[in-house]
């Protein structure tokens, strides 16, 4: 009986959030027209056209518009990650080097995007560049902080891989689980216009995580998930897992249309993918919570909730338009 009452209470709160969201959408509609921006042009500060090589010197960045020259690109967004990044890089590079020894035709690159960190994140990443060479590890240091989505976008637009993996700097997902995502992509074949996405998912761990969270955090989580489902993405249970694998063509189309650059960018990315009917597989992965998260429970959820409303409102009113670059070209 207690469980039933708790579920009913969560439902009531979720419905209240939706009602508040609808009211807020109406009030914000006129503001949205005034504050709307077009799809961001692909341009950066001149300093962002370069990366630091193993000798700590600048080299010109490649672009996603070039033909791929690697099988796999791994983009690692990093903000003040000097403590957590080494564990992730050690695990990833050990796996990638072992895979290359087993299959000499396998080629990869790891792109660490320092999103305006105030600590030694770039220097830590450069140590790996010196050890493995800048052909395998590249470090891009952003002039100023743009947010996780902005950092990943920068890495994606300068990648050389046929497939592009997004991986968080905390190493919360076991890196070898990339094989699960690759299998998920293969199972989606044939890919329309060579586009497909495989999303790592922690949905299978939800019951365990609820048991470890406070009631308030559980309430926020359910409210956020309901808003994601109600406003933007209905077919993916876990939109926020930072472990996603995209074909190069899917990455180009989705990230070229992306507006949100902070925590809720994943939701817009999947919204865009569903709009263009890009096949998406949701794959269960091994995940462990790592201390040092930049998310502040209440304020981060509030920011993401606001972004969800903004995403829905902008597309609903036609202020943001999705452009199929392949057809345009």
Coordinates of N, CA, C and O in Angstrom, one line a residue, residues 38-193:
X38 N 19.5 31.5 -34.4 CA 19.5 30.5 -35.5 C 20.5 29.4 -35.2 O 21.2 29.5 -34.2
X39 N 20.5 28.4 -36.0 CA 21.5 27.3 -35.8 C 22.9 27.9 -35.8 O 23.3 28.7 -36.7
X40 N 23.7 27.6 -34.7 CA 25.0 28.2 -34.6 C 25.8 27.9 -35.8 O 25.9 26.8 -36.3
X41 N 26.5 28.9 -36.4 CA 27.4 28.7 -37.5 C 28.6 27.9 -37.0 O 29.0 28.0 -35.8
X42 N 29.3 27.2 -37.9 CA 30.4 26.4 -37.5 C 31.6 27.4 -37.5 O 32.4 27.4 -38.5
X43 N 31.8 28.1 -36.4 CA 33.0 29.0 -36.4 C 33.4 29.1 -34.9 O 32.6 28.9 -34.0
X44 N 34.7 29.3 -34.7 CA 35.2 29.4 -33.4 C 36.2 30.5 -33.3 O 36.7 31.1 -34.3
X45 N 36.6 30.9 -32.1 CA 37.7 31.8 -31.9 C 38.9 31.3 -32.7 O 39.1 30.1 -32.8
X46 N 39.7 32.2 -33.2 CA 40.9 31.7 -34.0 C 41.8 30.7 -33.3 O 42.4 29.8 -33.9
X47 N 41.8 30.9 -31.9 CA 42.7 29.9 -31.2 C 42.1 28.5 -31.2 O 42.9 27.6 -30.9
X48 N 40.8 28.4 -31.5 CA 40.2 27.0 -31.5 C 40.5 26.3 -32.8 O 40.0 25.2 -33.0
X49 N 41.2 26.9 -33.8 CA 41.4 26.2 -35.0 C 42.7 25.3 -34.9 O 43.1 24.8 -35.9
X50 N 43.3 25.3 -33.7 CA 44.5 24.5 -33.5 C 44.4 23.6 -32.3 O 43.5 23.7 -31.5
X51 N 45.2 22.6 -32.3 CA 45.4 21.7 -31.1 C 46.8 21.7 -30.7 O 47.7 22.0 -31.5
X52 N 47.1 21.3 -29.5 CA 48.5 21.2 -29.0 C 49.0 19.8 -29.3 O 48.4 18.8 -28.9
X53 N 50.1 19.7 -29.9 CA 50.7 18.4 -30.2 C 51.6 17.9 -29.1 O 51.7 18.6 -28.0
X54 N 52.3 16.8 -29.2 CA 53.1 16.3 -28.1 C 54.3 17.2 -27.8 O 54.8 17.2 -26.6
X55 N 54.7 18.1 -28.7 CA 55.7 19.1 -28.4 C 55.2 20.4 -27.9 O 55.9 21.4 -27.8
X56 N 53.9 20.4 -27.5 CA 53.2 21.5 -27.0 C 53.2 22.7 -28.0 O 53.2 23.8 -27.6
X57 N 53.1 22.3 -29.3 CA 53.0 23.3 -30.4 C 51.7 23.1 -31.1 O 51.1 22.1 -31.1
X58 N 51.2 24.2 -31.7 CA 49.9 24.2 -32.4 C 50.0 23.6 -33.7 O 50.9 23.8 -34.5
X59 N 48.9 22.8 -34.0 CA 48.7 22.2 -35.3 C 47.3 22.5 -35.8 O 46.4 22.6 -34.9
X60 N 47.1 22.6 -37.1 CA 45.7 22.9 -37.6 C 44.8 21.7 -37.4 O 45.2 20.6 -37.6
X61 N 43.6 22.0 -37.0 CA 42.6 20.9 -36.7 C 42.0 20.4 -38.1 O 41.8 21.1 -39.0
X62 N 41.8 19.1 -38.1 CA 41.0 18.5 -39.2 C 39.5 18.9 -39.0 O 39.2 19.5 -38.0
X63 N 38.6 18.6 -40.0 CA 37.2 18.8 -39.8 C 36.4 17.6 -40.2 O 36.9 16.7 -40.9
X64 N 35.2 17.5 -39.7 CA 34.3 16.4 -39.9 C 33.9 16.3 -41.4 O 33.4 15.3 -41.9
X65 N 34.1 17.4 -42.1 CA 33.8 17.4 -43.6 C 34.8 16.7 -44.4 O 34.6 16.4 -45.6
X66 N 36.0 16.5 -43.8 CA 37.0 15.7 -44.5 C 36.6 14.2 -44.6 O 35.8 13.8 -43.8
X67 N 37.2 13.5 -45.5 CA 37.0 12.0 -45.5 C 37.6 11.4 -44.3 O 38.7 11.8 -43.8
X68 N 37.0 10.4 -43.7 CA 37.5 9.8 -42.4 C 38.8 9.0 -42.7 O 39.0 8.4 -43.8
X69 N 39.7 9.1 -41.8 CA 41.0 8.5 -41.9 C 41.3 7.5 -40.7 O 42.3 6.9 -40.6
X70 N 40.3 7.4 -39.8 CA 40.4 6.5 -38.6 C 39.1 5.8 -38.5 O 38.1 6.2 -39.0
X71 N 39.2 4.6 -37.9 CA 38.0 3.8 -37.7 C 37.2 4.4 -36.6 O 35.9 4.3 -36.7
X72 N 37.8 4.9 -35.6 CA 37.1 5.3 -34.4 C 37.7 6.6 -33.8 O 38.9 6.7 -33.7
X73 N 36.9 7.6 -33.5 CA 37.2 8.8 -32.8 C 36.5 8.7 -31.4 O 35.3 8.4 -31.4
X74 N 37.3 9.0 -30.4 CA 36.7 9.1 -29.0 C 36.8 10.5 -28.6 O 37.9 11.1 -28.5
X75 N 35.6 11.2 -28.3 CA 35.6 12.6 -27.8 C 35.3 12.6 -26.3 O 34.3 12.0 -25.9
X76 N 36.3 13.2 -25.6 CA 36.2 13.2 -24.1 C 36.1 14.7 -23.6 O 37.1 15.4 -23.6
X77 N 34.9 15.1 -23.3 CA 34.7 16.5 -22.8 C 35.2 16.5 -21.4 O 34.9 15.7 -20.6
X78 N 36.0 17.6 -21.1 CA 36.6 17.6 -19.7 C 36.6 19.0 -19.2 O 37.0 20.0 -19.8
X79 N 36.1 19.1 -17.9 CA 36.1 20.4 -17.3 C 36.6 20.2 -15.8 O 35.9 19.5 -15.1
X80 N 37.7 20.7 -15.5 CA 38.3 20.6 -14.2 C 38.4 19.1 -13.8 O 37.9 18.7 -12.8
X81 N 39.0 18.3 -14.7 CA 39.0 16.8 -14.5 C 40.4 16.3 -14.3 O 40.7 15.1 -14.6
X82 N 41.3 17.1 -13.7 CA 42.7 16.6 -13.5 C 42.8 15.4 -12.6 O 43.7 14.6 -12.7
X83 N 41.8 15.2 -11.7 CA 41.8 14.0 -10.8 C 41.2 12.8 -11.4 O 41.6 11.7 -11.2
X84 N 40.1 13.0 -12.2 CA 39.4 11.8 -12.7 C 39.8 11.4 -14.1 O 39.7 10.2 -14.4
X85 N 40.3 12.3 -14.9 CA 40.7 12.0 -16.2 C 41.8 10.9 -16.4 O 41.6 10.0 -17.2
X86 N 42.8 10.8 -15.5 CA 43.8 9.8 -15.7 C 43.3 8.4 -15.7 O 43.7 7.5 -16.5
X87 N 42.4 8.1 -14.7 CA 41.8 6.7 -14.6 C 41.1 6.3 -15.9 O 41.2 5.2 -16.4
X88 N 40.3 7.3 -16.4 CA 39.5 7.0 -17.6 C 40.5 6.8 -18.8 O 40.3 5.9 -19.6
X89 N 41.5 7.7 -19.0 CA 42.4 7.6 -20.1 C 43.2 6.3 -20.0 O 43.5 5.6 -21.0
X90 N 43.7 5.9 -18.8 CA 44.4 4.7 -18.7 C 43.6 3.5 -19.1 O 44.1 2.6 -19.9
X91 N 42.3 3.4 -18.7 CA 41.5 2.3 -19.1 C 41.2 2.3 -20.6 O 41.3 1.2 -21.3
X92 N 40.9 3.5 -21.1 CA 40.5 3.6 -22.6 C 41.7 3.2 -23.4 O 41.6 2.4 -24.4
X93 N 42.9 3.8 -23.1 CA 44.0 3.6 -24.0 C 44.6 2.1 -23.9 O 45.1 1.6 -24.9
X94 N 44.5 1.6 -22.7 CA 44.9 0.2 -22.6 C 44.0 -0.7 -23.5 O 44.5 -1.6 -24.2
X95 N 42.7 -0.5 -23.4 CA 41.8 -1.2 -24.3 C 42.1 -1.0 -25.8 O 42.2 -2.0 -26.6
X96 N 42.2 0.3 -26.2 CA 42.4 0.6 -27.6 C 43.8 0.0 -28.1 O 43.8 -0.5 -29.2
X97 N 44.8 0.1 -27.3 CA 46.1 -0.4 -27.7 C 46.1 -1.9 -27.9 O 46.6 -2.5 -28.8
X98 N 45.4 -2.6 -26.9 CA 45.2 -4.1 -27.0 C 44.5 -4.4 -28.2 O 44.8 -5.4 -29.0
X99 N 43.4 -3.7 -28.5 CA 42.6 -4.0 -29.7 C 43.4 -3.8 -31.0 O 43.3 -4.6 -32.0
X100 N 44.3 -2.8 -31.0 CA 45.1 -2.5 -32.2 C 46.1 -3.6 -32.4 O 46.5 -4.0 -33.5
X101 N 46.6 -4.2 -31.3 CA 47.6 -5.3 -31.4 C 46.9 -6.5 -32.0 O 47.5 -7.2 -32.7
X102 N 45.7 -6.7 -31.5 CA 45.0 -7.9 -32.0 C 44.5 -7.7 -33.5 O 44.4 -8.7 -34.2
X103 N 44.3 -6.5 -33.9 CA 43.8 -6.2 -35.2 C 44.6 -4.9 -35.7 O 44.2 -3.8 -35.5
X104 N 45.7 -5.1 -36.4 CA 46.6 -4.0 -36.9 C 45.8 -3.0 -37.8 O 46.3 -1.9 -38.0
X105 N 44.7 -3.5 -38.4 CA 44.0 -2.5 -39.3 C 43.1 -1.6 -38.5 O 42.6 -0.6 -39.0
X106 N 43.0 -1.8 -37.2 CA 42.1 -0.9 -36.3 C 42.9 0.4 -36.0 O 44.0 0.3 -35.5
X107 N 42.3 1.5 -36.3 CA 42.9 2.8 -36.1 C 42.0 3.6 -35.2 O 40.8 3.5 -35.3
X108 N 42.5 4.5 -34.4 CA 41.7 5.3 -33.5 C 42.4 6.6 -33.2 O 43.6 6.8 -33.4
X109 N 41.6 7.5 -32.6 CA 42.1 8.7 -32.0 C 41.3 9.1 -30.8 O 40.1 8.8 -30.7
X110 N 41.9 9.6 -29.8 CA 41.2 10.1 -28.6 C 41.4 11.7 -28.6 O 42.5 12.2 -28.6
X111 N 40.2 12.3 -28.6 CA 40.2 13.8 -28.6 C 39.8 14.3 -27.2 O 38.6 14.2 -26.9
X112 N 40.7 14.9 -26.4 CA 40.3 15.4 -25.1 C 40.0 16.9 -25.3 O 40.9 17.7 -25.8
X113 N 38.8 17.3 -25.0 CA 38.4 18.7 -25.2 C 38.3 19.4 -23.8 O 37.4 19.1 -23.0
X114 N 39.3 20.2 -23.5 CA 39.3 20.9 -22.2 C 38.4 22.1 -22.3 O 38.7 23.1 -23.1
X115 N 37.3 22.0 -21.6 CA 36.3 23.1 -21.8 C 36.5 24.3 -20.8 O 35.7 24.6 -20.0
X116 N 37.7 24.9 -21.0 CA 38.0 26.1 -20.2 C 38.3 25.8 -18.8 O 37.9 26.6 -17.9
X117 N 39.0 24.7 -18.5 CA 39.3 24.3 -17.1 C 40.2 25.3 -16.4 O 41.0 26.0 -17.0
X118 N 40.0 25.3 -15.1 CA 40.9 26.2 -14.3 C 42.0 25.4 -13.6 O 42.8 26.0 -12.8
X119 N 42.0 24.1 -13.8 CA 43.1 23.3 -13.2 C 44.0 22.8 -14.3 O 44.2 23.4 -15.3
X120 N 44.7 21.6 -14.0 CA 45.7 21.1 -14.9 C 45.2 20.1 -15.9 O 45.9 19.2 -16.4
X121 N 43.9 20.1 -16.3 CA 43.3 19.1 -17.1 C 44.1 19.0 -18.5 O 44.4 17.9 -18.9
X122 N 44.4 20.1 -19.1 CA 45.1 20.1 -20.4 C 46.4 19.5 -20.3 O 46.9 18.7 -21.1
X123 N 47.2 19.8 -19.2 CA 48.5 19.3 -19.0 C 48.5 17.8 -18.8 O 49.3 17.0 -19.3
X124 N 47.5 17.3 -18.0 CA 47.3 15.9 -17.8 C 47.1 15.2 -19.1 O 47.7 14.1 -19.4
X125 N 46.2 15.8 -19.9 CA 45.9 15.1 -21.2 C 47.1 15.2 -22.1 O 47.4 14.2 -22.9
X126 N 47.9 16.2 -22.1 CA 49.1 16.4 -22.9 C 50.1 15.3 -22.5 O 50.9 14.9 -23.4
X127 N 50.1 14.8 -21.3 CA 51.0 13.8 -20.9 C 50.8 12.5 -21.7 O 51.7 11.8 -22.1
X128 N 49.5 12.2 -22.0 CA 49.1 11.1 -22.8 C 49.5 11.3 -24.3 O 49.8 10.4 -25.0
X129 N 49.3 12.6 -24.7 CA 49.7 12.9 -26.0 C 51.2 12.7 -26.2 O 51.6 12.1 -27.3
X130 N 52.0 13.0 -25.3 CA 53.5 12.8 -25.3 C 53.8 11.3 -25.3 O 54.7 10.8 -26.0
X131 N 53.0 10.5 -24.6 CA 53.3 9.1 -24.4 C 52.9 8.3 -25.7 O 53.6 7.4 -26.1
X132 N 51.7 8.6 -26.2 CA 51.1 7.8 -27.3 C 51.3 8.5 -28.7 O 51.0 7.9 -29.7
X133 N 51.7 9.8 -28.7 CA 51.8 10.6 -29.9 C 50.5 11.3 -30.3 O 49.4 10.8 -29.9
X134 N 50.7 12.5 -30.9 CA 49.5 13.3 -31.2 C 48.6 12.7 -32.3 O 47.6 13.3 -32.7
X135 N 49.1 11.7 -33.0 CA 48.2 11.0 -34.0 C 47.2 10.2 -33.3 O 46.1 9.9 -33.9
X136 N 47.4 9.8 -32.1 CA 46.5 9.0 -31.3 C 45.7 9.8 -30.2 O 44.6 9.5 -29.9
X137 N 46.4 10.7 -29.7 CA 45.8 11.5 -28.6 C 45.9 13.0 -29.0 O 47.1 13.5 -29.2
X138 N 44.8 13.7 -29.1 CA 44.9 15.2 -29.3 C 44.2 15.9 -28.2 O 43.3 15.4 -27.6
X139 N 44.7 17.1 -27.9 CA 44.2 17.9 -26.8 C 43.7 19.3 -27.4 O 44.5 20.0 -28.0
X140 N 42.5 19.6 -27.2 CA 41.9 20.9 -27.7 C 41.5 21.6 -26.4 O 40.7 21.2 -25.6
X141 N 42.1 22.8 -26.2 CA 41.8 23.6 -25.1 C 41.0 24.8 -25.5 O 41.4 25.6 -26.3
X142 N 39.8 24.8 -25.0 CA 38.8 25.9 -25.3 C 39.2 27.2 -24.7 O 39.7 27.2 -23.6
X143 N 38.9 28.3 -25.4 CA 39.3 29.6 -24.9 C 38.4 29.9 -23.7 O 38.9 30.5 -22.7
X144 N 37.1 29.5 -23.7 CA 36.3 29.7 -22.6 C 35.3 28.6 -22.4 O 35.1 27.8 -23.4
X145 N 34.7 28.4 -21.3 CA 33.8 27.3 -21.0 C 32.5 27.5 -21.8 O 31.9 28.5 -21.8
X146 N 32.1 26.4 -22.6 CA 30.9 26.4 -23.4 C 29.9 25.4 -22.9 O 28.7 25.4 -23.3
X147 N 30.3 24.5 -22.0 CA 29.4 23.5 -21.5 C 29.7 22.2 -22.2 O 30.4 22.1 -23.2
X148 N 29.2 21.1 -21.6 CA 29.5 19.7 -22.1 C 29.2 19.5 -23.5 O 29.9 19.0 -24.3
X149 N 28.0 20.0 -23.9 CA 27.5 19.8 -25.3 C 28.4 20.6 -26.2 O 28.7 20.1 -27.3
X150 N 28.8 21.8 -25.8 CA 29.7 22.6 -26.7 C 31.0 22.0 -26.9 O 31.6 22.0 -28.0
X151 N 31.6 21.4 -25.8 CA 32.9 20.7 -25.9 C 32.8 19.5 -26.8 O 33.7 19.3 -27.6
X152 N 31.8 18.7 -26.6 CA 31.6 17.5 -27.5 C 31.5 17.9 -28.9 O 32.0 17.3 -29.8
X153 N 30.7 19.0 -29.2 CA 30.5 19.5 -30.5 C 31.8 19.8 -31.2 O 32.1 19.5 -32.3
X154 N 32.7 20.5 -30.4 CA 34.0 20.9 -30.9 C 34.8 19.6 -31.3 O 35.4 19.6 -32.3
X155 N 34.8 18.6 -30.4 CA 35.5 17.4 -30.7 C 35.0 16.7 -31.9 O 35.7 16.2 -32.7
X156 N 33.6 16.6 -32.0 CA 33.0 15.9 -33.1 C 33.3 16.6 -34.4 O 33.7 15.9 -35.4
X157 N 33.3 17.9 -34.5 CA 33.6 18.7 -35.7 C 35.0 18.6 -36.1 O 35.3 19.0 -37.3
X158 N 35.9 18.1 -35.2 CA 37.3 18.0 -35.6 C 37.8 16.5 -35.6 O 39.0 16.3 -35.5
X159 N 36.8 15.6 -35.7 CA 37.2 14.2 -35.6 C 37.5 13.6 -37.0 O 37.1 14.2 -38.0
X160 N 38.2 12.5 -37.0 CA 38.6 11.8 -38.2 C 38.0 10.4 -38.4 O 38.4 9.7 -39.3
X161 N 37.2 10.0 -37.4 CA 36.8 8.6 -37.4 C 35.5 8.3 -38.2 O 34.7 9.2 -38.4
X162 N 35.4 7.1 -38.7 CA 34.2 6.6 -39.3 C 33.1 6.5 -38.3 O 31.9 6.8 -38.7
X163 N 33.4 6.2 -37.1 CA 32.5 6.2 -36.0 C 33.0 7.1 -34.9 O 34.2 7.2 -34.7
X164 N 32.1 7.7 -34.2 CA 32.5 8.7 -33.2 C 31.8 8.3 -31.8 O 30.6 8.2 -31.8
X165 N 32.7 8.1 -30.8 CA 32.2 7.8 -29.5 C 32.3 9.0 -28.6 O 33.3 9.6 -28.5
X166 N 31.2 9.3 -27.9 CA 31.2 10.2 -26.8 C 31.5 9.5 -25.5 O 30.7 8.5 -25.2
X167 N 32.5 9.9 -24.7 CA 32.8 9.2 -23.4 C 33.1 10.2 -22.4 O 33.9 11.1 -22.6
X168 N 32.5 10.1 -21.2 CA 32.7 11.0 -20.1 C 34.1 10.8 -19.5 O 34.6 9.7 -19.5
X169 N 34.7 11.9 -19.0 CA 36.0 11.9 -18.5 C 36.1 11.2 -17.1 O 37.2 10.8 -16.7
X170 N 35.0 10.9 -16.5 CA 35.0 10.3 -15.2 C 35.2 8.8 -15.3 O 35.5 8.1 -14.3
X171 N 35.0 8.2 -16.5 CA 35.2 6.8 -16.7 C 34.1 5.9 -16.0 O 34.4 4.8 -15.6
X172 N 32.9 6.5 -15.8 CA 31.9 5.8 -15.1 C 31.4 4.6 -15.9 O 31.0 3.6 -15.3
X173 N 31.5 4.6 -17.2 CA 31.1 3.4 -18.0 C 32.3 2.6 -18.4 O 33.4 3.2 -18.8
X174 N 32.3 1.3 -18.2 CA 33.4 0.5 -18.6 C 33.7 0.6 -20.0 O 32.8 0.4 -20.9
X175 N 34.9 1.0 -20.4 CA 35.2 1.4 -21.8 C 35.0 0.2 -22.7 O 34.6 0.4 -23.9
X176 N 35.3 -1.0 -22.3 CA 35.2 -2.2 -23.2 C 33.7 -2.4 -23.6 O 33.5 -3.1 -24.6
X177 N 32.8 -1.7 -23.0 CA 31.4 -1.8 -23.4 C 31.1 -1.1 -24.8 O 30.0 -1.2 -25.3
X178 N 32.2 -0.5 -25.3 CA 32.0 0.0 -26.7 C 31.7 -1.1 -27.6 O 31.0 -0.9 -28.6
X179 N 32.1 -2.3 -27.3 CA 31.8 -3.4 -28.2 C 30.3 -3.7 -28.2 O 29.8 -4.1 -29.2
X180 N 29.6 -3.5 -27.1 CA 28.2 -3.6 -27.1 C 27.5 -2.6 -28.0 O 26.5 -2.9 -28.7
X181 N 28.0 -1.3 -27.9 CA 27.5 -0.3 -28.8 C 27.7 -0.6 -30.3 O 26.9 -0.4 -31.1
X182 N 28.9 -1.1 -30.6 CA 29.2 -1.5 -32.0 C 28.3 -2.6 -32.5 O 27.8 -2.5 -33.6
X183 N 28.0 -3.5 -31.6 CA 27.1 -4.6 -32.0 C 25.7 -4.0 -32.2 O 25.0 -4.4 -33.1
X184 N 25.3 -3.1 -31.3 CA 24.0 -2.4 -31.4 C 23.9 -1.7 -32.7 O 22.8 -1.7 -33.4
X185 N 25.0 -1.0 -33.2 CA 25.0 -0.3 -34.5 C 24.8 -1.3 -35.6 O 24.0 -1.1 -36.6
X186 N 25.6 -2.4 -35.5 CA 25.5 -3.4 -36.6 C 24.1 -4.0 -36.7 O 23.6 -4.3 -37.8
X187 N 23.4 -4.2 -35.6 CA 22.1 -4.8 -35.6 C 21.0 -3.8 -36.2 O 19.9 -4.2 -36.6
X188 N 21.4 -2.5 -36.4 CA 20.5 -1.6 -37.0 C 20.6 -1.5 -38.5 O 19.8 -0.9 -39.2
X189 N 21.6 -2.2 -39.0 CA 21.8 -2.2 -40.5 C 20.6 -2.8 -41.2 O 20.0 -3.8 -40.7
X190 N 20.3 -2.4 -42.5 CA 21.1 -1.3 -43.2 C 20.8 0.1 -42.7 O 19.6 0.4 -42.4
X191 N 21.8 0.9 -42.6 CA 21.7 2.3 -42.1 C 21.2 3.2 -43.2 O 21.8 3.3 -44.3
X192 N 20.1 3.9 -43.0 CA 19.7 4.9 -44.1 C 20.7 6.0 -44.2 O 21.0 6.7 -43.2
X193 N 21.2 6.3 -45.4 CA 22.2 7.3 -45.6 C 23.4 7.2 -44.7 O 24.1 8.1 -44.2

